[in-house]
PDB file of C-alpha atoms in Angstrom:
ATOM      1  CA  MET A   1       0.005   0.064   0.125  1.00  0.00           C
ATOM      2  CA  TYR A   2       1.589   3.195  -1.357  1.00  0.00           C
ATOM      3  CA  VAL A   3       0.084   6.577  -1.759  1.00  0.00           C
ATOM      4  CA  ASP A   4       2.118   9.356  -3.275  1.00  0.00           C
ATOM      5  CA  ALA A   5       0.574  12.698  -2.937  1.00  0.00           C
ATOM      6  CA  GLY A   6       3.383  15.075  -4.103  1.00  0.00           C
ATOM      7  CA  ARG A   7       4.705  16.514  -0.609  1.00  0.00           C
ATOM      8  CA  PHE A   8       3.195  13.747   1.559  1.00  0.00           C
ATOM      9  CA  VAL A   9       3.011  10.244   0.812  1.00  0.00           C
ATOM     10  CA  VAL A  10       0.974   7.505   2.870  1.00  0.00           C
ATOM     11  CA  ARG A  11       2.579   3.985   3.076  1.00  0.00           C
ATOM     12  CA  LEU A  12       2.748   1.183   5.813  1.00  0.00           C
ATOM     13  CA  ALA A  13       5.632   1.382   8.673  1.00  0.00           C
ATOM     14  CA  ASP A  14       8.265  -1.396   7.091  1.00  0.00           C
ATOM     15  CA  CYS A  15      10.633  -0.861  10.147  1.00  0.00           C
ATOM     16  CA  ALA A  16      11.307  -0.722  13.838  1.00  0.00           C
ATOM     17  CA  GLU A  17      12.168   3.015  13.123  1.00  0.00           C
ATOM     18  CA  ASP A  18       9.512   3.591  11.352  1.00  0.00           C
ATOM     19  CA  VAL A  19       7.080   2.370  14.044  1.00  0.00           C
ATOM     20  CA  ALA A  20       8.672   3.801  16.634  1.00  0.00           C
ATOM     21  CA  ALA A  21       8.454   7.387  14.853  1.00  0.00           C
ATOM     22  CA  ALA A  22       4.746   6.666  15.155  1.00  0.00           C
ATOM     23  CA  GLN A  23       4.971   5.802  18.885  1.00  0.00           C
ATOM     24  CA  ARG A  24       6.434   9.230  19.385  1.00  0.00           C
ATOM     25  CA  LEU A  25       3.886  11.105  17.554  1.00  0.00           C
ATOM     26  CA  ARG A  26       1.224   9.497  19.358  1.00  0.00           C
ATOM     27  CA  TYR A  27       3.218  10.448  22.845  1.00  0.00           C
ATOM     28  CA  ARG A  28       2.982  13.804  21.831  1.00  0.00           C
ATOM     29  CA  VAL A  29      -1.066  14.000  20.896  1.00  0.00           C
ATOM     30  CA  PHE A  30      -2.466  11.369  23.334  1.00  0.00           C
ATOM     31  CA  VAL A  31      -0.486  12.257  26.624  1.00  0.00           C
ATOM     32  CA  GLU A  32       1.463  15.573  26.167  1.00  0.00           C
ATOM     33  CA  GLU A  33      -1.446  16.725  24.498  1.00  0.00           C
ATOM     34  CA  MET A  34      -4.497  15.114  25.910  1.00  0.00           C
ATOM     35  CA  GLY A  35      -3.137  13.926  28.950  1.00  0.00           C
ATOM     36  CA  ALA A  36      -2.977   9.994  28.796  1.00  0.00           C
ATOM     37  CA  THR A  37      -1.138   8.304  31.744  1.00  0.00           C
ATOM     38  CA  ALA A  38       2.674   6.702  30.738  1.00  0.00           C
ATOM     39  CA  SER A  39       5.043   4.239  31.962  1.00  0.00           C
ATOM     40  CA  PRO A  40       7.856   5.680  33.346  1.00  0.00           C
ATOM     41  CA  GLU A  41       9.681   3.941  30.777  1.00  0.00           C
ATOM     42  CA  ASP A  42       7.684   5.061  27.890  1.00  0.00           C
ATOM     43  CA  ALA A  43       7.609   8.186  29.566  1.00  0.00           C
ATOM     44  CA  ALA A  44      11.798   8.102  29.580  1.00  0.00           C
ATOM     45  CA  GLU A  45      11.694   7.312  25.526  1.00  0.00           C
ATOM     46  CA  ARG A  46       8.161   9.666  24.985  1.00  0.00           C
ATOM     47  CA  ARG A  47       7.019   6.571  23.155  1.00  0.00           C
ATOM     48  CA  GLU A  48       2.922   5.332  23.798  1.00  0.00           C
ATOM     49  CA  ARG A  49       3.081   1.822  23.275  1.00  0.00           C
ATOM     50  CA  ASP A  50       1.317  -1.258  24.391  1.00  0.00           C
ATOM     51  CA  ARG A  51       1.767  -5.179  23.587  1.00  0.00           C
ATOM     52  CA  PHE A  52      -0.762  -4.904  20.334  1.00  0.00           C
ATOM     53  CA  ASP A  53       1.225  -2.712  18.804  1.00  0.00           C
ATOM     54  CA  PRO A  54       3.604  -5.854  16.892  1.00  0.00           C
ATOM     55  CA  TYR A  55       0.550  -7.490  15.982  1.00  0.00           C
ATOM     56  CA  PHE A  56      -0.926  -4.261  14.403  1.00  0.00           C
ATOM     57  CA  ASP A  57       0.142  -2.655  10.795  1.00  0.00           C
ATOM     58  CA  HIS A  58       1.212   1.020  11.366  1.00  0.00           C
ATOM     59  CA  LEU A  59      -0.274   2.921   8.516  1.00  0.00           C
ATOM     60  CA  LEU A  60       1.885   6.458   8.390  1.00  0.00           C
ATOM     61  CA  LEU A  61       1.200  10.035   7.051  1.00  0.00           C
ATOM     62  CA  ILE A  62       4.717  11.511   5.848  1.00  0.00           C
ATOM     63  CA  ASP A  63       5.998  14.909   5.283  1.00  0.00           C
ATOM     64  CA  ARG A  64       8.883  14.685   2.754  1.00  0.00           C
ATOM     65  CA  GLU A  65       9.433  18.117   3.595  1.00  0.00           C
ATOM     66  CA  CYS A  66       8.664  18.128   7.446  1.00  0.00           C
ATOM     67  CA  PRO A  67      10.263  21.022   8.981  1.00  0.00           C
ATOM     68  CA  ASP A  68       9.708  19.980  12.911  1.00  0.00           C
ATOM     69  CA  ALA A  69      12.797  17.691  14.148  1.00  0.00           C
ATOM     70  CA  ASP A  70      10.610  16.693  16.945  1.00  0.00           C
ATOM     71  CA  LEU A  71       8.272  14.865  13.976  1.00  0.00           C
ATOM     72  CA  GLU A  72      10.794  11.964  13.479  1.00  0.00           C
ATOM     73  CA  ARG A  73      11.313  10.702  10.007  1.00  0.00           C
ATOM     74  CA  GLY A  74       8.700  13.282   8.753  1.00  0.00           C
ATOM     75  CA  VAL A  75       5.613  10.977  10.597  1.00  0.00           C
ATOM     76  CA  VAL A  76       2.571  13.604  10.986  1.00  0.00           C
ATOM     77  CA  GLY A  77       0.078  11.260  11.163  1.00  0.00           C
ATOM     78  CA  VAL A  78      -0.840   7.922  12.329  1.00  0.00           C
ATOM     79  CA  TYR A  79      -3.262   5.042  12.190  1.00  0.00           C
ATOM     80  CA  ARG A  80      -3.087   1.248  13.773  1.00  0.00           C
ATOM     81  CA  VAL A  81      -4.888  -1.595  11.789  1.00  0.00           C
ATOM     82  CA  MET A  82      -5.436  -4.943  12.944  1.00  0.00           C
ATOM     83  CA  ARG A  83      -7.558  -7.763  10.496  1.00  0.00           C
ATOM     84  CA  SER A  84      -9.501 -10.538  12.210  1.00  0.00           C
ATOM     85  CA  SER A  85      -7.460 -12.930  10.495  1.00  0.00           C
ATOM     86  CA  VAL A  86      -4.283 -11.828  12.587  1.00  0.00           C
ATOM     87  CA  ALA A  87      -6.576 -11.705  15.632  1.00  0.00           C
ATOM     88  CA  ARG A  88      -7.579 -14.849  15.761  1.00  0.00           C
ATOM     89  CA  ALA A  89      -4.166 -16.025  15.012  1.00  0.00           C
ATOM     90  CA  GLY A  90      -2.640 -14.046  17.878  1.00  0.00           C
ATOM     91  CA  ILE A  91      -3.100 -11.681  20.284  1.00  0.00           C
ATOM     92  CA  GLY A  92      -7.047 -11.351  19.267  1.00  0.00           C
ATOM     93  CA  PHE A  93      -8.389  -7.184  19.172  1.00  0.00           C
ATOM     94  CA  TYR A  94      -7.286  -4.616  21.341  1.00  0.00           C
ATOM     95  CA  GLY A  95     -10.905  -3.315  21.430  1.00  0.00           C
ATOM     96  CA  ALA A  96     -11.818  -6.645  23.359  1.00  0.00           C
ATOM     97  CA  GLN A  97     -10.621  -4.958  26.528  1.00  0.00           C
ATOM     98  CA  GLU A  98     -13.123  -2.634  26.680  1.00  0.00           C
ATOM     99  CA  TYR A  99     -16.008  -3.895  24.245  1.00  0.00           C
ATOM    100  CA  GLU A 100     -17.949  -7.717  23.498  1.00  0.00           C
ATOM    101  CA  LEU A 101     -16.325  -8.162  19.869  1.00  0.00           C
ATOM    102  CA  GLY A 102     -17.057 -11.493  19.216  1.00  0.00           C
ATOM    103  CA  LEU A 103     -19.692 -10.648  16.554  1.00  0.00           C
ATOM    104  CA  LEU A 104     -16.802  -9.032  14.731  1.00  0.00           C
ATOM    105  CA  LEU A 105     -13.871 -11.429  15.360  1.00  0.00           C
ATOM    106  CA  ASP A 106     -15.977 -14.276  14.292  1.00  0.00           C
ATOM    107  CA  TYR A 107     -17.645 -12.421  11.487  1.00  0.00           C
ATOM    108  CA  PRO A 108     -17.999 -14.544   8.270  1.00  0.00           C
ATOM    109  CA  SER A 109     -15.755 -11.843   6.015  1.00  0.00           C
ATOM    110  CA  GLU A 110     -12.404  -9.798   6.851  1.00  0.00           C
ATOM    111  CA  THR A 111     -13.097  -7.166   9.710  1.00  0.00           C
ATOM    112  CA  LEU A 112     -10.523  -4.733  10.449  1.00  0.00           C
ATOM    113  CA  GLU A 113     -10.164  -2.725  13.735  1.00  0.00           C
ATOM    114  CA  LEU A 114      -8.912   0.828  13.731  1.00  0.00           C
ATOM    115  CA  GLY A 115      -6.867   2.711  16.538  1.00  0.00           C
ATOM    116  CA  ARG A 116      -4.768   5.134  17.710  1.00  0.00           C
ATOM    117  CA  SER A 117      -5.808   7.869  15.010  1.00  0.00           C
ATOM    118  CA  CYS A 118      -3.326  11.379  15.478  1.00  0.00           C
ATOM    119  CA  VAL A 119      -2.320  14.120  13.347  1.00  0.00           C
ATOM    120  CA  ASP A 120       0.171  16.579  14.753  1.00  0.00           C
ATOM    121  CA  ALA A 121      -1.472  19.789  15.408  1.00  0.00           C
ATOM    122  CA  GLY A 122       0.462  21.716  12.583  1.00  0.00           C
ATOM    123  CA  TYR A 123      -1.438  19.559   9.941  1.00  0.00           C
ATOM    124  CA  ARG A 124      -4.909  19.569  11.289  1.00  0.00           C
ATOM    125  CA  GLY A 125      -7.819  21.249   9.323  1.00  0.00           C
ATOM    126  CA  GLY A 126      -6.053  20.777   5.790  1.00  0.00           C
ATOM    127  CA  THR A 127      -5.978  16.842   3.862  1.00  0.00           C
ATOM    128  CA  GLY A 128      -4.053  14.803   6.586  1.00  0.00           C
ATOM    129  CA  MET A 129      -7.270  12.552   7.442  1.00  0.00           C
ATOM    130  CA  HIS A 130      -8.285  12.809   3.736  1.00  0.00           C
ATOM    131  CA  LEU A 131      -5.085  11.834   2.785  1.00  0.00           C
ATOM    132  CA  LEU A 132      -4.444   9.276   5.595  1.00  0.00           C
ATOM    133  CA  TRP A 133      -8.394   7.595   4.735  1.00  0.00           C
ATOM    134  CA  THR A 134      -7.346   7.527   1.092  1.00  0.00           C
ATOM    135  CA  GLY A 135      -4.394   4.966   2.523  1.00  0.00           C
ATOM    136  CA  LEU A 136      -7.002   2.966   4.486  1.00  0.00           C
ATOM    137  CA  GLY A 137      -9.273   2.938   1.273  1.00  0.00           C
ATOM    138  CA  HIS A 138      -6.365   1.082  -0.441  1.00  0.00           C
ATOM    139  CA  TYR A 139      -5.642  -0.891   2.297  1.00  0.00           C
ATOM    140  CA  VAL A 140      -9.368  -2.479   2.884  1.00  0.00           C
ATOM    141  CA  ALA A 141      -9.597  -2.774  -1.042  1.00  0.00           C
ATOM    142  CA  GLU A 142      -6.212  -4.754  -0.919  1.00  0.00           C
ATOM    143  CA  HIS A 143      -7.565  -7.319   1.771  1.00  0.00           C
ATOM    144  CA  ASP A 144     -11.074  -7.783   0.636  1.00  0.00           C
ATOM    145  CA  VAL A 145     -12.188  -5.877   4.514  1.00  0.00           C
ATOM    146  CA  SER A 146     -16.009  -5.700   4.482  1.00  0.00           C
ATOM    147  CA  ILE A 147     -16.898  -4.165   8.147  1.00  0.00           C
ATOM    148  CA  LEU A 148     -14.247  -1.133  10.374  1.00  0.00           C
ATOM    149  CA  PHE A 149     -14.260  -0.464  13.580  1.00  0.00           C
ATOM    150  CA  GLY A 150     -12.435   1.018  16.407  1.00  0.00           C
ATOM    151  CA  VAL A 151     -12.858   2.446  19.693  1.00  0.00           C
ATOM    152  CA  ALA A 152     -13.132   6.662  19.336  1.00  0.00           C
ATOM    153  CA  SER A 153     -13.056   8.955  22.158  1.00  0.00           C
ATOM    154  CA  PHE A 154     -14.286  12.294  23.659  1.00  0.00           C
ATOM    155  CA  HIS A 155     -11.675  13.933  25.724  1.00  0.00           C
ATOM    156  CA  GLY A 156     -12.261  14.130  29.759  1.00  0.00           C
ATOM    157  CA  THR A 157     -14.057  11.324  31.609  1.00  0.00           C
ATOM    158  CA  ASP A 158     -17.539  13.594  32.742  1.00  0.00           C
ATOM    159  CA  THR A 159     -20.170  11.683  30.849  1.00  0.00           C
ATOM    160  CA  SER A 160     -22.627  14.555  32.053  1.00  0.00           C
ATOM    161  CA  ALA A 161     -20.531  17.421  29.929  1.00  0.00           C
ATOM    162  CA  ILE A 162     -21.396  15.066  27.111  1.00  0.00           C
ATOM    163  CA  ALA A 163     -24.734  13.911  27.436  1.00  0.00           C
ATOM    164  CA  GLN A 164     -25.718  15.351  24.539  1.00  0.00           C
ATOM    165  CA  ALA A 165     -23.793  13.902  22.303  1.00  0.00           C
ATOM    166  CA  LEU A 166     -24.142  10.493  23.571  1.00  0.00           C
ATOM    167  CA  SER A 167     -27.622  10.212  24.002  1.00  0.00           C
ATOM    168  CA  TYR A 168     -27.715  11.241  20.148  1.00  0.00           C
ATOM    169  CA  LEU A 169     -25.528   9.131  19.020  1.00  0.00           C
ATOM    170  CA  HIS A 170     -27.674   6.077  20.846  1.00  0.00           C
ATOM    171  CA  HIS A 171     -31.158   7.110  19.023  1.00  0.00           C
ATOM    172  CA  ASN A 172     -29.773   8.273  15.983  1.00  0.00           C
ATOM    173  CA  HIS A 173     -26.851   6.104  15.287  1.00  0.00           C
ATOM    174  CA  LEU A 174     -27.050   2.668  17.215  1.00  0.00           C
ATOM    175  CA  ALA A 175     -25.760  -0.198  15.227  1.00  0.00           C
ATOM    176  CA  PRO A 176     -27.983  -3.038  13.882  1.00  0.00           C
ATOM    177  CA  GLU A 177     -27.844  -6.025  16.244  1.00  0.00           C
ATOM    178  CA  ASP A 178     -25.798  -8.230  14.082  1.00  0.00           C
ATOM    179  CA  LEU A 179     -23.448  -5.400  14.679  1.00  0.00           C
ATOM    180  CA  ARG A 180     -24.296  -4.082  18.128  1.00  0.00           C
ATOM    181  CA  VAL A 181     -21.283  -4.871  20.378  1.00  0.00           C
ATOM    182  CA  ARG A 182     -21.639  -4.125  23.752  1.00  0.00           C
ATOM    183  CA  ALA A 183     -19.004  -2.592  26.329  1.00  0.00           C
ATOM    184  CA  VAL A 184     -17.901  -4.813  28.643  1.00  0.00           C
ATOM    185  CA  ALA A 185     -20.297  -5.864  31.546  1.00  0.00           C
ATOM    186  CA  ASP A 186     -18.185  -4.394  34.775  1.00  0.00           C
ATOM    187  CA  GLN A 187     -17.474  -1.281  32.735  1.00  0.00           C
ATOM    188  CA  PHE A 188     -20.480  -0.289  30.860  1.00  0.00           C
ATOM    189  CA  THR A 189     -21.734   3.590  30.915  1.00  0.00           C
ATOM    190  CA  SER A 190     -24.714   3.698  29.483  1.00  0.00           C
ATOM    191  CA  MET A 191     -24.901   6.102  26.997  1.00  0.00           C
ATOM    192  CA  ASP A 192     -28.832   6.640  26.619  1.00  0.00           C
ATOM    193  CA  ILE A 193     -28.633   9.659  29.118  1.00  0.00           C
ATOM    194  CA  LEU A 194     -31.128  11.852  28.027  1.00  0.00           C
ATOM    195  CA  PRO A 195     -34.392  11.031  26.026  1.00  0.00           C
ATOM    196  CA  GLU A 196     -34.852  11.261  22.334  1.00  0.00           C
ATOM    197  CA  ASP A 197     -36.981  14.187  22.577  1.00  0.00           C
ATOM    198  CA  GLN A 198     -34.969  16.028  25.018  1.00  0.00           C
ATOM    199  CA  VAL A 199     -31.776  16.099  22.575  1.00  0.00           C
ATOM    200  CA  ASN A 200     -30.317  18.898  20.622  1.00  0.00           C
ATOM    201  CA  ARG A 201     -29.196  18.206  17.540  1.00  0.00           C
ATOM    202  CA  MET A 202     -27.064  21.319  17.572  1.00  0.00           C
ATOM    203  CA  GLU A 203     -25.609  20.975  20.813  1.00  0.00           C
ATOM    204  CA  ALA A 204     -24.654  17.379  20.723  1.00  0.00           C
ATOM    205  CA  LEU A 205     -23.017  17.691  16.970  1.00  0.00           C
ATOM    206  CA  ARG A 206     -20.853  20.175  18.516  1.00  0.00           C
ATOM    207  CA  GLN A 207     -19.714  18.270  21.474  1.00  0.00           C
ATOM    208  CA  ILE A 208     -18.768  15.712  19.181  1.00  0.00           C
ATOM    209  CA  PRO A 209     -15.252  15.499  18.154  1.00  0.00           C
ATOM    210  CA  ALA A 210     -14.534  15.779  14.459  1.00  0.00           C
ATOM    211  CA  LEU A 211     -13.282  11.830  14.008  1.00  0.00           C
ATOM    212  CA  ILE A 212     -16.384  10.713  15.019  1.00  0.00           C
ATOM    213  CA  LYS A 213     -18.555  12.749  13.048  1.00  0.00           C
ATOM    214  CA  ALA A 214     -16.272  11.407  10.011  1.00  0.00           C
ATOM    215  CA  TYR A 215     -17.500   8.242  11.055  1.00  0.00           C
ATOM    216  CA  ILE A 216     -21.229   9.064  11.266  1.00  0.00           C
ATOM    217  CA  ARG A 217     -21.312  10.956   8.014  1.00  0.00           C
ATOM    218  CA  LEU A 218     -19.742   8.273   6.175  1.00  0.00           C
ATOM    219  CA  GLY A 219     -22.408   5.735   7.443  1.00  0.00           C
ATOM    220  CA  GLY A 220     -21.076   4.294  10.632  1.00  0.00           C
ATOM    221  CA  PHE A 221     -23.187   3.217  13.411  1.00  0.00           C
ATOM    222  CA  VAL A 222     -22.059   3.190  17.338  1.00  0.00           C
ATOM    223  CA  GLY A 223     -21.961   0.050  19.334  1.00  0.00           C
ATOM    224  CA  GLU A 224     -24.091   0.337  23.110  1.00  0.00           C
ATOM    225  CA  GLY A 225     -22.786   2.021  26.041  1.00  0.00           C
ATOM    226  CA  ALA A 226     -19.951   3.540  26.241  1.00  0.00           C
ATOM    227  CA  TYR A 227     -16.268   2.637  28.236  1.00  0.00           C
ATOM    228  CA  ILE A 228     -14.495   5.589  30.543  1.00  0.00           C
ATOM    229  CA  ASP A 229     -10.487   4.740  29.505  1.00  0.00           C
ATOM    230  CA  TRP A 230      -9.377   6.683  32.967  1.00  0.00           C
ATOM    231  CA  ASP A 231      -5.838   5.890  31.825  1.00  0.00           C
ATOM    232  CA  PHE A 232      -6.289   8.093  28.946  1.00  0.00           C
ATOM    233  CA  ASN A 233      -8.493  10.172  30.360  1.00  0.00           C
ATOM    234  CA  THR A 234     -11.292   9.399  27.594  1.00  0.00           C
ATOM    235  CA  ILE A 235     -14.891   8.518  27.126  1.00  0.00           C
ATOM    236  CA  ASP A 236     -15.059   5.763  24.775  1.00  0.00           C
ATOM    237  CA  VAL A 237     -17.268   4.664  22.283  1.00  0.00           C
ATOM    238  CA  CYS A 238     -17.231   1.877  19.439  1.00  0.00           C
ATOM    239  CA  LEU A 239     -17.774   3.276  16.225  1.00  0.00           C
ATOM    240  CA  ILE A 240     -18.784   0.441  13.448  1.00  0.00           C
ATOM    241  CA  MET A 241     -19.312   0.663   9.635  1.00  0.00           C
ATOM    242  CA  ASP A 242     -19.909  -1.286   6.591  1.00  0.00           C
ATOM    243  CA  THR A 243     -17.361  -0.444   4.030  1.00  0.00           C
ATOM    244  CA  ALA A 244     -19.752  -0.852   1.359  1.00  0.00           C
ATOM    245  CA  ARG A 245     -21.891   1.815   2.611  1.00  0.00           C
ATOM    246  CA  MET A 246     -18.358   3.998   3.440  1.00  0.00           C
ATOM    247  CA  VAL A 247     -17.779   3.853  -0.521  1.00  0.00           C
ATOM    248  CA  GLU A 248     -20.654   5.390  -1.617  1.00  0.00           C
ATOM    249  CA  ARG A 249     -20.220   8.481   0.922  1.00  0.00           C
ATOM    250  CA  TYR A 250     -16.532   8.485   0.353  1.00  0.00           C
ATOM    251  CA  ARG A 251     -16.720  11.151  -1.821  1.00  0.00           C
ATOM    252  CA  THR A 252     -19.539  13.544  -0.727  1.00  0.00           C
ATOM    253  CA  PHE A 253     -18.166  13.794   3.141  1.00  0.00           C
ATOM    254  CA  TYR A 254     -14.527  14.567   1.590  1.00  0.00           C
ATOM    255  CA  THR A 255     -15.563  17.150  -0.739  1.00  0.00           C
ATOM    256  CA  GLN A 256     -17.196  18.889   2.730  1.00  0.00           C
ATOM    257  CA  ALA A 257     -13.917  17.630   4.832  1.00  0.00           C
ATOM    258  CA  LYS A 258     -11.534  20.074   3.045  1.00  0.00           C
ATOM    259  CA  LYS A 259     -13.666  23.331   3.188  1.00  0.00           C
ATOM    260  CA  PRO A 260     -11.311  26.014   5.858  1.00  0.00           C
ATOM    261  CA  ASP A 261     -13.417  24.863   8.674  1.00  0.00           C
ATOM    262  CA  SER A 262     -12.965  21.122   9.071  1.00  0.00           C
ATOM    263  CA  THR A 263     -10.710  19.675  11.637  1.00  0.00           C
ATOM    264  CA  ALA A 264      -8.908  16.660  12.410  1.00  0.00           C
ATOM    265  CA  THR A 265      -8.291  15.710  15.809  1.00  0.00           C
ATOM    266  CA  ALA A 266      -6.651  12.492  17.845  1.00  0.00           C
ATOM    267  CA  ALA A 267      -9.126   9.393  18.897  1.00  0.00           C
ATOM    268  CA  ASP A 268      -7.883   6.323  20.248  1.00  0.00           C
TER     269      ASP A 268
END
């Protein structure tokens, strides 16, 4: 998978140095910017990493003319992805720590877990996420992926502060039963906070991060229940997308997404 866009290129990490550069960008965004907890060892190396990293493919957005020396190897955006065929043969899905994912692990065709998506602050609001999603589209086609899913995050851990957003997602974008994964029982947090007639759509959309809105605009659904990730200082929802629906809406969405007021923000 390789996308050449002039100054920018999107490709998979193909060496340990590439993965380390992705982890250092993740550290800048998730730990330094968003307040996630890092171990002393990870803080010393300024790397956000976990035991799942060796099993994922790491999709990189690289600026060939990157002027920032802190952005190692020019890596300005990252996504990590793992196919169900890989998960079944190895470590399982990362998101299974937060959601009951048996429906997606055993789905009859290939599914793909997305995670640790982020773009450096200096590259948000431009074409960064568009290029990453273009690369993701190539990856999906190459591996004949039917379902995309992943945990995405709201900053902070106070559900009352985003009650409008969580309730809107629950009432309007809940996944169909055959794809409706649930937050793990001992950490299940209801998204059905407000009755449907008390949801203010405009306020809900204001509260929803840009990346989650992107998934929804592309036809995405949410699983049932949210998960509070205290280590990452986030409230997580599980997003699920049928790739056929994504392809139908892709062109329209990205025509809108490239307008000057669009943003790209970090997500789990």
